[in-house]
Amino acid sequence: MTRLTSEYIKDVPTHGADLDSTIEAATGRKLRQLALEAAGLDDDTDLSVFTAAVVPITSGLGVIGGFAQSIDAILTRLGIDSHVTSDTDVKGFSEATLSGADLVFMADDKMFVAYNTRERKFISNHYGTALGYAYILCRSSEGVRGKKVLVIGAGFVGSRSARILRDYGADVTITDIIPEKADMVASELGIRSEHDVESAVSEHMYILNAAPASFPGSIMRPGVIISTSGVPHYFDEEAWSKARAIVHDPLEIGTAFMATCSAAFSIRGEGESR
Ligand code: 2YC
């Protein structure tokens, strides 16, 4: 799991409108609407009835400057009544629960979760990111049913994205720099794996990139759509000129889908932690 840096997320609190215009150009919808739809919630769902607390966690490599504040800004943009706790770690968690927070967001070096205190269930950032980028790819291509889709990266996010895209009816191929990882996920999901990443990229119009990969525009097909959570994120000029859409951000998409999916536990009264 790639650890974010303060530098990488410094624009998150203010980049909401820019991200929405990129997402809207690709899908015709804004992020909030997509995150509600994917969580099975109505577009007019009022998320302001939910309170959220973001707890900075100092374990392991410690706090990332601006991380909790970025999560807080993302949740506020969704209409959730959010705040960052004044304390960190366990004291911060006790402050969150004593304040009656419905949703508690916290991340150590291994996991980032949205915990629904009412339903006692959580949504991980791995799942929120996988769902978010898969749903954006689906909505960018007027649906992926029967379409060839490439997933790059067979880790936590890539394997979950592949499952979600398969369940959307896509013809999914997965690839990874470690071929055995792709083969394992492929056999588990009943999809194809491809060991030659570059030839796989050159053969697909719909790509979900969940790896810190960067591939040259010279191997891409004109009009390709790339939904890419991978960090670090780099595409050359030819890639930007060829692609119909390249959708990326370091934190907001995954967090927004975590938020709607964790709220959905309360609204829909069903679902399991994931
Ligand atoms: O500021 C804090 O509370 C830190 N404990 C946060 C550490 C987050 C580490 N994880 C990451 O940088 C990202 C996640 C957002 C998802 C994958 N890696």
PDB file of C-alpha atoms and ligand atoms in Angstrom:
ATOM      1  CA  MET A   1       0.000   0.000   0.000  1.00  0.00           C
ATOM      2  CA  THR A   2       1.561   3.301  -1.074  1.00  0.00           C
ATOM      3  CA  ARG A   3       1.832   5.808   1.778  1.00  0.00           C
ATOM      4  CA  LEU A   4       0.656   9.287   0.831  1.00  0.00           C
ATOM      5  CA  THR A   5       2.716  12.371   1.625  1.00  0.00           C
ATOM      6  CA  SER A   6       1.658  15.862   2.743  1.00  0.00           C
ATOM      7  CA  GLU A   7       2.969  17.219  -0.540  1.00  0.00           C
ATOM      8  CA  TYR A   8       0.841  14.788  -2.549  1.00  0.00           C
ATOM      9  CA  ILE A   9      -2.421  15.669  -0.761  1.00  0.00           C
ATOM     10  CA  LYS A  10      -1.849  19.382  -0.172  1.00  0.00           C
ATOM     11  CA  ASP A  11      -4.450  20.439  -2.768  1.00  0.00           C
ATOM     12  CA  VAL A  12      -7.195  18.015  -1.681  1.00  0.00           C
ATOM     13  CA  PRO A  13      -9.024  20.514   0.592  1.00  0.00           C
ATOM     14  CA  THR A  14      -9.410  22.964  -2.325  1.00  0.00           C
ATOM     15  CA  HIS A  15      -9.440  20.815  -5.489  1.00  0.00           C
ATOM     16  CA  GLY A  16     -13.054  19.552  -5.217  1.00  0.00           C
ATOM     17  CA  ALA A  17     -14.422  21.626  -8.082  1.00  0.00           C
ATOM     18  CA  ASP A  18     -11.588  20.634 -10.427  1.00  0.00           C
ATOM     19  CA  LEU A  19     -12.011  16.956  -9.611  1.00  0.00           C
ATOM     20  CA  ASP A  20     -15.764  17.228 -10.146  1.00  0.00           C
ATOM     21  CA  SER A  21     -15.273  18.804 -13.567  1.00  0.00           C
ATOM     22  CA  THR A  22     -12.917  15.971 -14.623  1.00  0.00           C
ATOM     23  CA  ILE A  23     -15.365  13.349 -13.355  1.00  0.00           C
ATOM     24  CA  GLU A  24     -18.353  15.131 -14.891  1.00  0.00           C
ATOM     25  CA  ALA A  25     -16.587  15.364 -18.277  1.00  0.00           C
ATOM     26  CA  ALA A  26     -16.001  11.614 -18.162  1.00  0.00           C
ATOM     27  CA  THR A  27     -19.294  10.413 -16.677  1.00  0.00           C
ATOM     28  CA  GLY A  28     -21.829  13.232 -16.911  1.00  0.00           C
ATOM     29  CA  ARG A  29     -22.178  13.162 -13.124  1.00  0.00           C
ATOM     30  CA  LYS A  30     -20.415  14.702 -10.120  1.00  0.00           C
ATOM     31  CA  LEU A  31     -18.540  12.638  -7.540  1.00  0.00           C
ATOM     32  CA  ARG A  32     -21.234  12.876  -4.822  1.00  0.00           C
ATOM     33  CA  GLN A  33     -23.927  11.532  -7.172  1.00  0.00           C
ATOM     34  CA  LEU A  34     -21.738   8.640  -8.334  1.00  0.00           C
ATOM     35  CA  ALA A  35     -20.780   7.717  -4.760  1.00  0.00           C
ATOM     36  CA  LEU A  36     -24.452   7.706  -3.697  1.00  0.00           C
ATOM     37  CA  GLU A  37     -25.514   5.628  -6.726  1.00  0.00           C
ATOM     38  CA  ALA A  38     -22.776   3.035  -6.212  1.00  0.00           C
ATOM     39  CA  ALA A  39     -23.807   2.678  -2.548  1.00  0.00           C
ATOM     40  CA  GLY A  40     -27.393   2.016  -3.649  1.00  0.00           C
ATOM     41  CA  LEU A  41     -28.633   5.358  -2.281  1.00  0.00           C
ATOM     42  CA  ASP A  42     -30.960   7.894  -3.936  1.00  0.00           C
ATOM     43  CA  ASP A  43     -29.356  10.951  -5.561  1.00  0.00           C
ATOM     44  CA  ASP A  44     -31.249  13.200  -3.129  1.00  0.00           C
ATOM     45  CA  THR A  45     -30.066  11.364  -0.003  1.00  0.00           C
ATOM     46  CA  ASP A  46     -29.418  13.933   2.747  1.00  0.00           C
ATOM     47  CA  LEU A  47     -26.037  13.037   4.262  1.00  0.00           C
ATOM     48  CA  SER A  48     -26.148  16.033   6.645  1.00  0.00           C
ATOM     49  CA  VAL A  49     -28.001  13.801   9.132  1.00  0.00           C
ATOM     50  CA  PHE A  50     -24.694  11.953   9.611  1.00  0.00           C
ATOM     51  CA  THR A  51     -21.949  13.215  11.917  1.00  0.00           C
ATOM     52  CA  ALA A  52     -18.373  12.074  11.247  1.00  0.00           C
ATOM     53  CA  ALA A  53     -15.196  12.305  13.300  1.00  0.00           C
ATOM     54  CA  VAL A  54     -11.726  11.969  11.780  1.00  0.00           C
ATOM     55  CA  VAL A  55      -9.157  10.638  14.259  1.00  0.00           C
ATOM     56  CA  PRO A  56      -5.447  11.280  13.521  1.00  0.00           C
ATOM     57  CA  ILE A  57      -3.421   8.118  14.235  1.00  0.00           C
ATOM     58  CA  THR A  58       0.225   8.431  15.341  1.00  0.00           C
ATOM     59  CA  SER A  59       1.199   4.722  15.192  1.00  0.00           C
ATOM     60  CA  GLY A  60       3.899   3.374  12.882  1.00  0.00           C
ATOM     61  CA  LEU A  61       5.208   6.064  10.536  1.00  0.00           C
ATOM     62  CA  GLY A  62       2.940   8.562  12.264  1.00  0.00           C
ATOM     63  CA  VAL A  63       0.595  11.308  11.198  1.00  0.00           C
ATOM     64  CA  ILE A  64       0.655  12.608   7.604  1.00  0.00           C
ATOM     65  CA  GLY A  65       0.399  16.408   7.728  1.00  0.00           C
ATOM     66  CA  GLY A  66      -2.955  17.446   6.288  1.00  0.00           C
ATOM     67  CA  PHE A  67      -4.350  13.899   6.008  1.00  0.00           C
ATOM     68  CA  ALA A  68      -7.092  14.195   8.648  1.00  0.00           C
ATOM     69  CA  GLN A  69      -7.913  17.735   7.455  1.00  0.00           C
ATOM     70  CA  SER A  70      -8.221  16.444   3.854  1.00  0.00           C
ATOM     71  CA  ILE A  71     -10.619  13.683   4.929  1.00  0.00           C
ATOM     72  CA  ASP A  72     -12.606  16.286   6.881  1.00  0.00           C
ATOM     73  CA  ALA A  73     -12.821  18.562   3.798  1.00  0.00           C
ATOM     74  CA  ILE A  74     -13.942  15.651   1.571  1.00  0.00           C
ATOM     75  CA  LEU A  75     -16.696  14.627   4.013  1.00  0.00           C
ATOM     76  CA  THR A  76     -17.847  18.239   4.393  1.00  0.00           C
ATOM     77  CA  ARG A  77     -18.087  18.522   0.577  1.00  0.00           C
ATOM     78  CA  LEU A  78     -20.402  15.493   0.635  1.00  0.00           C
ATOM     79  CA  GLY A  79     -22.649  17.350   3.108  1.00  0.00           C
ATOM     80  CA  ILE A  80     -21.638  15.274   6.138  1.00  0.00           C
ATOM     81  CA  ASP A  81     -21.271  17.114   9.481  1.00  0.00           C
ATOM     82  CA  SER A  82     -17.576  16.319   9.971  1.00  0.00           C
ATOM     83  CA  HIS A  83     -14.763  17.358  12.349  1.00  0.00           C
ATOM     84  CA  VAL A  84     -11.220  16.290  13.284  1.00  0.00           C
ATOM     85  CA  THR A  85     -10.867  15.150  16.904  1.00  0.00           C
ATOM     86  CA  SER A  86      -8.620  17.276  19.149  1.00  0.00           C
ATOM     87  CA  ASP A  87      -6.885  14.154  20.432  1.00  0.00           C
ATOM     88  CA  THR A  88      -5.229  11.363  18.441  1.00  0.00           C
ATOM     89  CA  ASP A  89      -5.382   7.553  18.639  1.00  0.00           C
ATOM     90  CA  VAL A  90      -7.422   5.892  21.418  1.00  0.00           C
ATOM     91  CA  LYS A  91      -8.154   9.182  23.202  1.00  0.00           C
ATOM     92  CA  GLY A  92      -9.312  10.608  19.887  1.00  0.00           C
ATOM     93  CA  PHE A  93     -11.503   7.563  19.248  1.00  0.00           C
ATOM     94  CA  SER A  94     -13.090   7.917  22.708  1.00  0.00           C
ATOM     95  CA  GLU A  95     -13.705  11.622  21.971  1.00  0.00           C
ATOM     96  CA  ALA A  96     -15.326  10.638  18.653  1.00  0.00           C
ATOM     97  CA  THR A  97     -17.660   8.087  20.217  1.00  0.00           C
ATOM     98  CA  LEU A  98     -18.501  10.268  23.243  1.00  0.00           C
ATOM     99  CA  SER A  99     -19.384  13.100  20.847  1.00  0.00           C
ATOM    100  CA  GLY A 100     -21.915  10.719  19.259  1.00  0.00           C
ATOM    101  CA  ALA A 101     -20.221  10.479  15.866  1.00  0.00           C
ATOM    102  CA  ASP A 102     -22.108   8.147  13.526  1.00  0.00           C
ATOM    103  CA  LEU A 103     -19.013   7.532  11.358  1.00  0.00           C
ATOM    104  CA  VAL A 104     -15.388   7.432  12.537  1.00  0.00           C
ATOM    105  CA  PHE A 105     -12.602   7.740   9.920  1.00  0.00           C
ATOM    106  CA  MET A 106      -9.068   6.694  10.897  1.00  0.00           C
ATOM    107  CA  ALA A 107      -5.980   5.274   9.202  1.00  0.00           C
ATOM    108  CA  ASP A 108      -2.787   3.622  10.383  1.00  0.00           C
ATOM    109  CA  ASP A 109      -0.046   2.427   8.028  1.00  0.00           C
ATOM    110  CA  LYS A 110      -1.931  -0.735   7.150  1.00  0.00           C
ATOM    111  CA  MET A 111      -5.587   0.226   6.931  1.00  0.00           C
ATOM    112  CA  PHE A 112      -7.859   3.240   6.479  1.00  0.00           C
ATOM    113  CA  VAL A 113     -11.472   2.671   7.603  1.00  0.00           C
ATOM    114  CA  ALA A 114     -14.831   4.385   7.940  1.00  0.00           C
ATOM    115  CA  TYR A 115     -16.456   2.796  11.023  1.00  0.00           C
ATOM    116  CA  ASN A 116     -20.242   3.083  11.382  1.00  0.00           C
ATOM    117  CA  THR A 117     -20.756   3.221  15.178  1.00  0.00           C
ATOM    118  CA  ARG A 118     -24.512   2.593  14.920  1.00  0.00           C
ATOM    119  CA  GLU A 119     -24.264  -0.568  12.788  1.00  0.00           C
ATOM    120  CA  ARG A 120     -20.835  -1.653  14.128  1.00  0.00           C
ATOM    121  CA  LYS A 121     -19.557  -2.187  10.560  1.00  0.00           C
ATOM    122  CA  PHE A 122     -16.718  -0.628   8.576  1.00  0.00           C
ATOM    123  CA  ILE A 123     -15.778   0.124   4.977  1.00  0.00           C
ATOM    124  CA  SER A 124     -12.063   0.009   4.125  1.00  0.00           C
ATOM    125  CA  ASN A 125     -10.330   2.430   1.784  1.00  0.00           C
ATOM    126  CA  HIS A 126      -9.299  -0.586  -0.304  1.00  0.00           C
ATOM    127  CA  TYR A 127     -12.953  -1.351  -0.970  1.00  0.00           C
ATOM    128  CA  GLY A 128     -14.025   2.301  -1.342  1.00  0.00           C
ATOM    129  CA  THR A 129     -11.222   2.941  -3.833  1.00  0.00           C
ATOM    130  CA  ALA A 130     -11.904  -0.245  -5.794  1.00  0.00           C
ATOM    131  CA  LEU A 131     -15.631   0.551  -6.000  1.00  0.00           C
ATOM    132  CA  GLY A 132     -15.071   4.217  -6.792  1.00  0.00           C
ATOM    133  CA  TYR A 133     -12.660   3.745  -9.691  1.00  0.00           C
ATOM    134  CA  ALA A 134     -14.601   0.762 -11.060  1.00  0.00           C
ATOM    135  CA  TYR A 135     -17.886   2.675 -10.932  1.00  0.00           C
ATOM    136  CA  ILE A 136     -16.364   5.742 -12.587  1.00  0.00           C
ATOM    137  CA  LEU A 137     -14.970   3.513 -15.374  1.00  0.00           C
ATOM    138  CA  CYS A 138     -18.390   1.909 -15.754  1.00  0.00           C
ATOM    139  CA  ARG A 139     -20.160   5.281 -15.932  1.00  0.00           C
ATOM    140  CA  SER A 140     -17.515   6.709 -18.283  1.00  0.00           C
ATOM    141  CA  SER A 141     -18.173   3.994 -20.831  1.00  0.00           C
ATOM    142  CA  GLU A 142     -21.984   3.897 -20.774  1.00  0.00           C
ATOM    143  CA  GLY A 143     -21.615   0.596 -18.940  1.00  0.00           C
ATOM    144  CA  VAL A 144     -18.963  -2.120 -19.199  1.00  0.00           C
ATOM    145  CA  ARG A 145     -21.252  -5.130 -19.736  1.00  0.00           C
ATOM    146  CA  GLY A 146     -19.644  -7.352 -22.383  1.00  0.00           C
ATOM    147  CA  LYS A 147     -16.734  -4.934 -22.851  1.00  0.00           C
ATOM    148  CA  LYS A 148     -13.046  -5.875 -22.543  1.00  0.00           C
ATOM    149  CA  VAL A 149     -11.664  -4.162 -19.419  1.00  0.00           C
ATOM    150  CA  LEU A 150      -8.063  -4.319 -18.210  1.00  0.00           C
ATOM    151  CA  VAL A 151      -7.189  -4.125 -14.498  1.00  0.00           C
ATOM    152  CA  ILE A 152      -3.539  -3.319 -13.795  1.00  0.00           C
ATOM    153  CA  GLY A 153      -2.431  -4.397 -10.319  1.00  0.00           C
ATOM    154  CA  ALA A 154      -3.479  -7.541  -8.453  1.00  0.00           C
ATOM    155  CA  GLY A 155      -3.124  -6.116  -4.937  1.00  0.00           C
ATOM    156  CA  PHE A 156      -5.846  -5.112  -2.460  1.00  0.00           C
ATOM    157  CA  VAL A 157      -7.490  -2.516  -4.722  1.00  0.00           C
ATOM    158  CA  GLY A 158      -6.882  -4.191  -8.098  1.00  0.00           C
ATOM    159  CA  SER A 159      -8.299  -7.557  -7.051  1.00  0.00           C
ATOM    160  CA  ARG A 160     -11.420  -5.930  -5.547  1.00  0.00           C
ATOM    161  CA  SER A 161     -11.852  -3.755  -8.670  1.00  0.00           C
ATOM    162  CA  ALA A 162     -11.580  -6.833 -10.897  1.00  0.00           C
ATOM    163  CA  ARG A 163     -14.311  -8.583  -8.904  1.00  0.00           C
ATOM    164  CA  ILE A 164     -16.594  -5.530  -9.043  1.00  0.00           C
ATOM    165  CA  LEU A 165     -16.062  -5.059 -12.801  1.00  0.00           C
ATOM    166  CA  ARG A 166     -16.645  -8.771 -13.398  1.00  0.00           C
ATOM    167  CA  ASP A 167     -19.912  -8.485 -11.456  1.00  0.00           C
ATOM    168  CA  TYR A 168     -20.842  -5.468 -13.651  1.00  0.00           C
ATOM    169  CA  GLY A 169     -20.599  -7.930 -16.566  1.00  0.00           C
ATOM    170  CA  ALA A 170     -17.256  -6.757 -17.972  1.00  0.00           C
ATOM    171  CA  ASP A 171     -14.861  -9.146 -19.769  1.00  0.00           C
ATOM    172  CA  VAL A 172     -11.987  -8.554 -17.329  1.00  0.00           C
ATOM    173  CA  THR A 173      -8.294  -9.260 -17.842  1.00  0.00           C
ATOM    174  CA  ILE A 174      -5.919  -8.651 -14.918  1.00  0.00           C
ATOM    175  CA  THR A 175      -2.184  -8.055 -15.071  1.00  0.00           C
ATOM    176  CA  ASP A 176       0.555  -7.355 -12.515  1.00  0.00           C
ATOM    177  CA  ILE A 177       4.348  -6.948 -12.563  1.00  0.00           C
ATOM    178  CA  ILE A 178       4.360 -10.195 -10.558  1.00  0.00           C
ATOM    179  CA  PRO A 179       2.579 -12.560 -13.005  1.00  0.00           C
ATOM    180  CA  GLU A 180       1.809 -15.126 -10.299  1.00  0.00           C
ATOM    181  CA  LYS A 181      -0.249 -12.509  -8.402  1.00  0.00           C
ATOM    182  CA  ALA A 182      -2.339 -11.845 -11.518  1.00  0.00           C
ATOM    183  CA  ASP A 183      -2.715 -15.603 -12.156  1.00  0.00           C
ATOM    184  CA  MET A 184      -3.908 -16.197  -8.593  1.00  0.00           C
ATOM    185  CA  VAL A 185      -6.571 -13.462  -8.723  1.00  0.00           C
ATOM    186  CA  ALA A 186      -7.590 -14.567 -12.228  1.00  0.00           C
ATOM    187  CA  SER A 187      -8.204 -18.150 -11.151  1.00  0.00           C
ATOM    188  CA  GLU A 188     -10.052 -17.023  -8.013  1.00  0.00           C
ATOM    189  CA  LEU A 189     -12.381 -14.733 -10.010  1.00  0.00           C
ATOM    190  CA  GLY A 190     -12.668 -16.831 -13.174  1.00  0.00           C
ATOM    191  CA  ILE A 191     -11.182 -14.076 -15.351  1.00  0.00           C
ATOM    192  CA  ARG A 192      -8.112 -13.957 -17.646  1.00  0.00           C
ATOM    193  CA  SER A 193      -4.610 -12.890 -16.627  1.00  0.00           C
ATOM    194  CA  GLU A 194      -2.066 -11.381 -18.995  1.00  0.00           C
ATOM    195  CA  HIS A 195       1.667 -11.360 -18.249  1.00  0.00           C
ATOM    196  CA  ASP A 196       2.656  -8.793 -20.885  1.00  0.00           C
ATOM    197  CA  VAL A 197       1.426  -5.495 -19.415  1.00  0.00           C
ATOM    198  CA  GLU A 198       2.338  -3.395 -22.438  1.00  0.00           C
ATOM    199  CA  SER A 199       0.513  -5.578 -24.957  1.00  0.00           C
ATOM    200  CA  ALA A 200      -2.483  -5.729 -22.601  1.00  0.00           C
ATOM    201  CA  VAL A 201      -2.585  -1.920 -22.441  1.00  0.00           C
ATOM    202  CA  SER A 202      -2.367  -1.689 -26.248  1.00  0.00           C
ATOM    203  CA  GLU A 203      -5.369  -4.002 -26.620  1.00  0.00           C
ATOM    204  CA  HIS A 204      -7.830  -2.310 -24.245  1.00  0.00           C
ATOM    205  CA  MET A 205     -10.083   0.756 -24.474  1.00  0.00           C
ATOM    206  CA  TYR A 206     -11.109   0.580 -20.783  1.00  0.00           C
ATOM    207  CA  ILE A 207      -8.370   0.433 -18.148  1.00  0.00           C
ATOM    208  CA  LEU A 208      -8.513   0.491 -14.358  1.00  0.00           C
ATOM    209  CA  ASN A 209      -5.024   1.113 -13.027  1.00  0.00           C
ATOM    210  CA  ALA A 210      -4.519   0.158  -9.364  1.00  0.00           C
ATOM    211  CA  ALA A 211      -0.726   0.053  -9.397  1.00  0.00           C
ATOM    212  CA  PRO A 212       1.997   2.681  -9.105  1.00  0.00           C
ATOM    213  CA  ALA A 213       2.366   2.164 -12.824  1.00  0.00           C
ATOM    214  CA  SER A 214       3.007   4.701 -15.516  1.00  0.00           C
ATOM    215  CA  PHE A 215       2.863   3.587 -19.131  1.00  0.00           C
ATOM    216  CA  PRO A 216       3.766   5.608 -22.235  1.00  0.00           C
ATOM    217  CA  GLY A 217       1.053   7.044 -24.438  1.00  0.00           C
ATOM    218  CA  SER A 218       2.767   5.367 -27.413  1.00  0.00           C
ATOM    219  CA  ILE A 219       1.260   1.986 -26.443  1.00  0.00           C
ATOM    220  CA  MET A 220      -2.245   3.335 -25.767  1.00  0.00           C
ATOM    221  CA  ARG A 221      -5.232   3.209 -28.100  1.00  0.00           C
ATOM    222  CA  PRO A 222      -6.798   6.549 -29.075  1.00  0.00           C
ATOM    223  CA  GLY A 223      -9.938   7.199 -27.023  1.00  0.00           C
ATOM    224  CA  VAL A 224      -8.816   4.974 -24.155  1.00  0.00           C
ATOM    225  CA  ILE A 225     -10.488   5.613 -20.777  1.00  0.00           C
ATOM    226  CA  ILE A 226      -8.191   5.222 -17.753  1.00  0.00           C
ATOM    227  CA  SER A 227      -9.575   5.176 -14.211  1.00  0.00           C
ATOM    228  CA  THR A 228      -6.446   5.229 -12.131  1.00  0.00           C
ATOM    229  CA  SER A 229      -6.053   5.178  -8.334  1.00  0.00           C
ATOM    230  CA  GLY A 230      -2.370   4.323  -8.644  1.00  0.00           C
ATOM    231  CA  VAL A 231       0.100   6.493  -6.757  1.00  0.00           C
ATOM    232  CA  PRO A 232       2.490   7.924  -7.904  1.00  0.00           C
ATOM    233  CA  HIS A 233       0.484   9.087 -10.887  1.00  0.00           C
ATOM    234  CA  TYR A 234       2.187  10.007 -14.168  1.00  0.00           C
ATOM    235  CA  PHE A 235       1.105  10.014 -17.818  1.00  0.00           C
ATOM    236  CA  ASP A 236       3.084  11.595 -20.667  1.00  0.00           C
ATOM    237  CA  GLU A 237       1.753  14.196 -23.110  1.00  0.00           C
ATOM    238  CA  GLU A 238       0.879  11.603 -25.748  1.00  0.00           C
ATOM    239  CA  ALA A 239      -1.227   9.719 -23.192  1.00  0.00           C
ATOM    240  CA  TRP A 240      -3.165  12.865 -22.264  1.00  0.00           C
ATOM    241  CA  SER A 241      -3.754  13.703 -25.933  1.00  0.00           C
ATOM    242  CA  LYS A 242      -4.859  10.164 -26.836  1.00  0.00           C
ATOM    243  CA  ALA A 243      -7.057   9.353 -23.836  1.00  0.00           C
ATOM    244  CA  ARG A 244     -10.769  10.221 -23.832  1.00  0.00           C
ATOM    245  CA  ALA A 245     -10.469  10.497 -20.021  1.00  0.00           C
ATOM    246  CA  ILE A 246      -7.858   9.927 -17.311  1.00  0.00           C
ATOM    247  CA  VAL A 247      -9.529  10.086 -13.891  1.00  0.00           C
ATOM    248  CA  HIS A 248      -7.298  10.240 -10.811  1.00  0.00           C
ATOM    249  CA  ASP A 249      -6.992  11.798  -7.418  1.00  0.00           C
ATOM    250  CA  PRO A 250      -4.879  10.789  -4.384  1.00  0.00           C
ATOM    251  CA  LEU A 251      -7.616  10.489  -1.742  1.00  0.00           C
ATOM    252  CA  GLU A 252     -11.026  11.998  -2.528  1.00  0.00           C
ATOM    253  CA  ILE A 253     -12.639   9.318  -4.711  1.00  0.00           C
ATOM    254  CA  GLY A 254     -11.854   6.444  -2.331  1.00  0.00           C
ATOM    255  CA  THR A 255     -12.942   8.448   0.717  1.00  0.00           C
ATOM    256  CA  ALA A 256     -16.215   9.597  -0.860  1.00  0.00           C
ATOM    257  CA  PHE A 257     -17.235   6.014  -1.710  1.00  0.00           C
ATOM    258  CA  MET A 258     -16.201   4.855   1.797  1.00  0.00           C
ATOM    259  CA  ALA A 259     -18.474   7.542   3.241  1.00  0.00           C
ATOM    260  CA  THR A 260     -21.590   6.683   1.205  1.00  0.00           C
ATOM    261  CA  CYS A 261     -21.095   2.924   1.668  1.00  0.00           C
ATOM    262  CA  SER A 262     -20.686   3.287   5.451  1.00  0.00           C
ATOM    263  CA  ALA A 263     -23.728   5.574   5.647  1.00  0.00           C
ATOM    264  CA  ALA A 264     -25.666   3.032   3.568  1.00  0.00           C
ATOM    265  CA  PHE A 265     -25.324   0.489   6.398  1.00  0.00           C
ATOM    266  CA  SER A 266     -27.663   2.765   8.410  1.00  0.00           C
ATOM    267  CA  ILE A 267     -29.925   3.900   5.560  1.00  0.00           C
ATOM    268  CA  ARG A 268     -30.406   0.502   3.913  1.00  0.00           C
ATOM    269  CA  GLY A 269     -30.016  -1.570   7.080  1.00  0.00           C
ATOM    270  CA  GLU A 270     -28.007  -4.255   5.277  1.00  0.00           C
ATOM    271  CA  GLY A 271     -24.523  -5.139   4.073  1.00  0.00           C
ATOM    272  CA  GLU A 272     -21.353  -6.409   5.702  1.00  0.00           C
ATOM    273  CA  SER A 273     -17.972  -4.842   6.550  1.00  0.00           C
ATOM    274  CA  ARG A 274     -15.511  -4.998   3.649  1.00  0.00           C
TER     275      ARG A 274
HETATM  276  O1  2YC B   1      -2.391  11.074   9.601  1.00  0.00           O
HETATM  277  C1  2YC B   1      -2.676   9.927   9.986  1.00  0.00           C
HETATM  278  O2  2YC B   1      -3.610   9.652  10.770  1.00  0.00           O
HETATM  279  C2  2YC B   1      -1.847   8.776   9.442  1.00  0.00           C
HETATM  280  N1  2YC B   1      -1.810   7.656  10.402  1.00  0.00           N
HETATM  281  C3  2YC B   1      -2.467   8.334   8.102  1.00  0.00           C
HETATM  282  C4  2YC B   1      -1.659   7.204   7.451  1.00  0.00           C
HETATM  283  C5  2YC B   1      -2.279   6.803   6.121  1.00  0.00           C
HETATM  284  C6  2YC B   1      -1.431   5.726   5.439  1.00  0.00           C
HETATM  285  N2  2YC B   1      -2.104   5.294   4.222  1.00  0.00           N
HETATM  286  C7  2YC B   1      -1.964   5.989   3.083  1.00  0.00           C
HETATM  287  O3  2YC B   1      -1.177   6.877   2.946  1.00  0.00           O
HETATM  288  C8  2YC B   1      -2.864   5.608   1.918  1.00  0.00           C
HETATM  289  C9  2YC B   1      -4.307   5.474   2.321  1.00  0.00           C
HETATM  290  C10 2YC B   1      -5.006   6.751   2.226  1.00  0.00           C
HETATM  291  C11 2YC B   1      -4.808   4.424   1.382  1.00  0.00           C
HETATM  292  C12 2YC B   1      -3.608   3.776   0.958  1.00  0.00           C
HETATM  293  N3  2YC B   1      -2.552   4.424   1.338  1.00  0.00           N
END
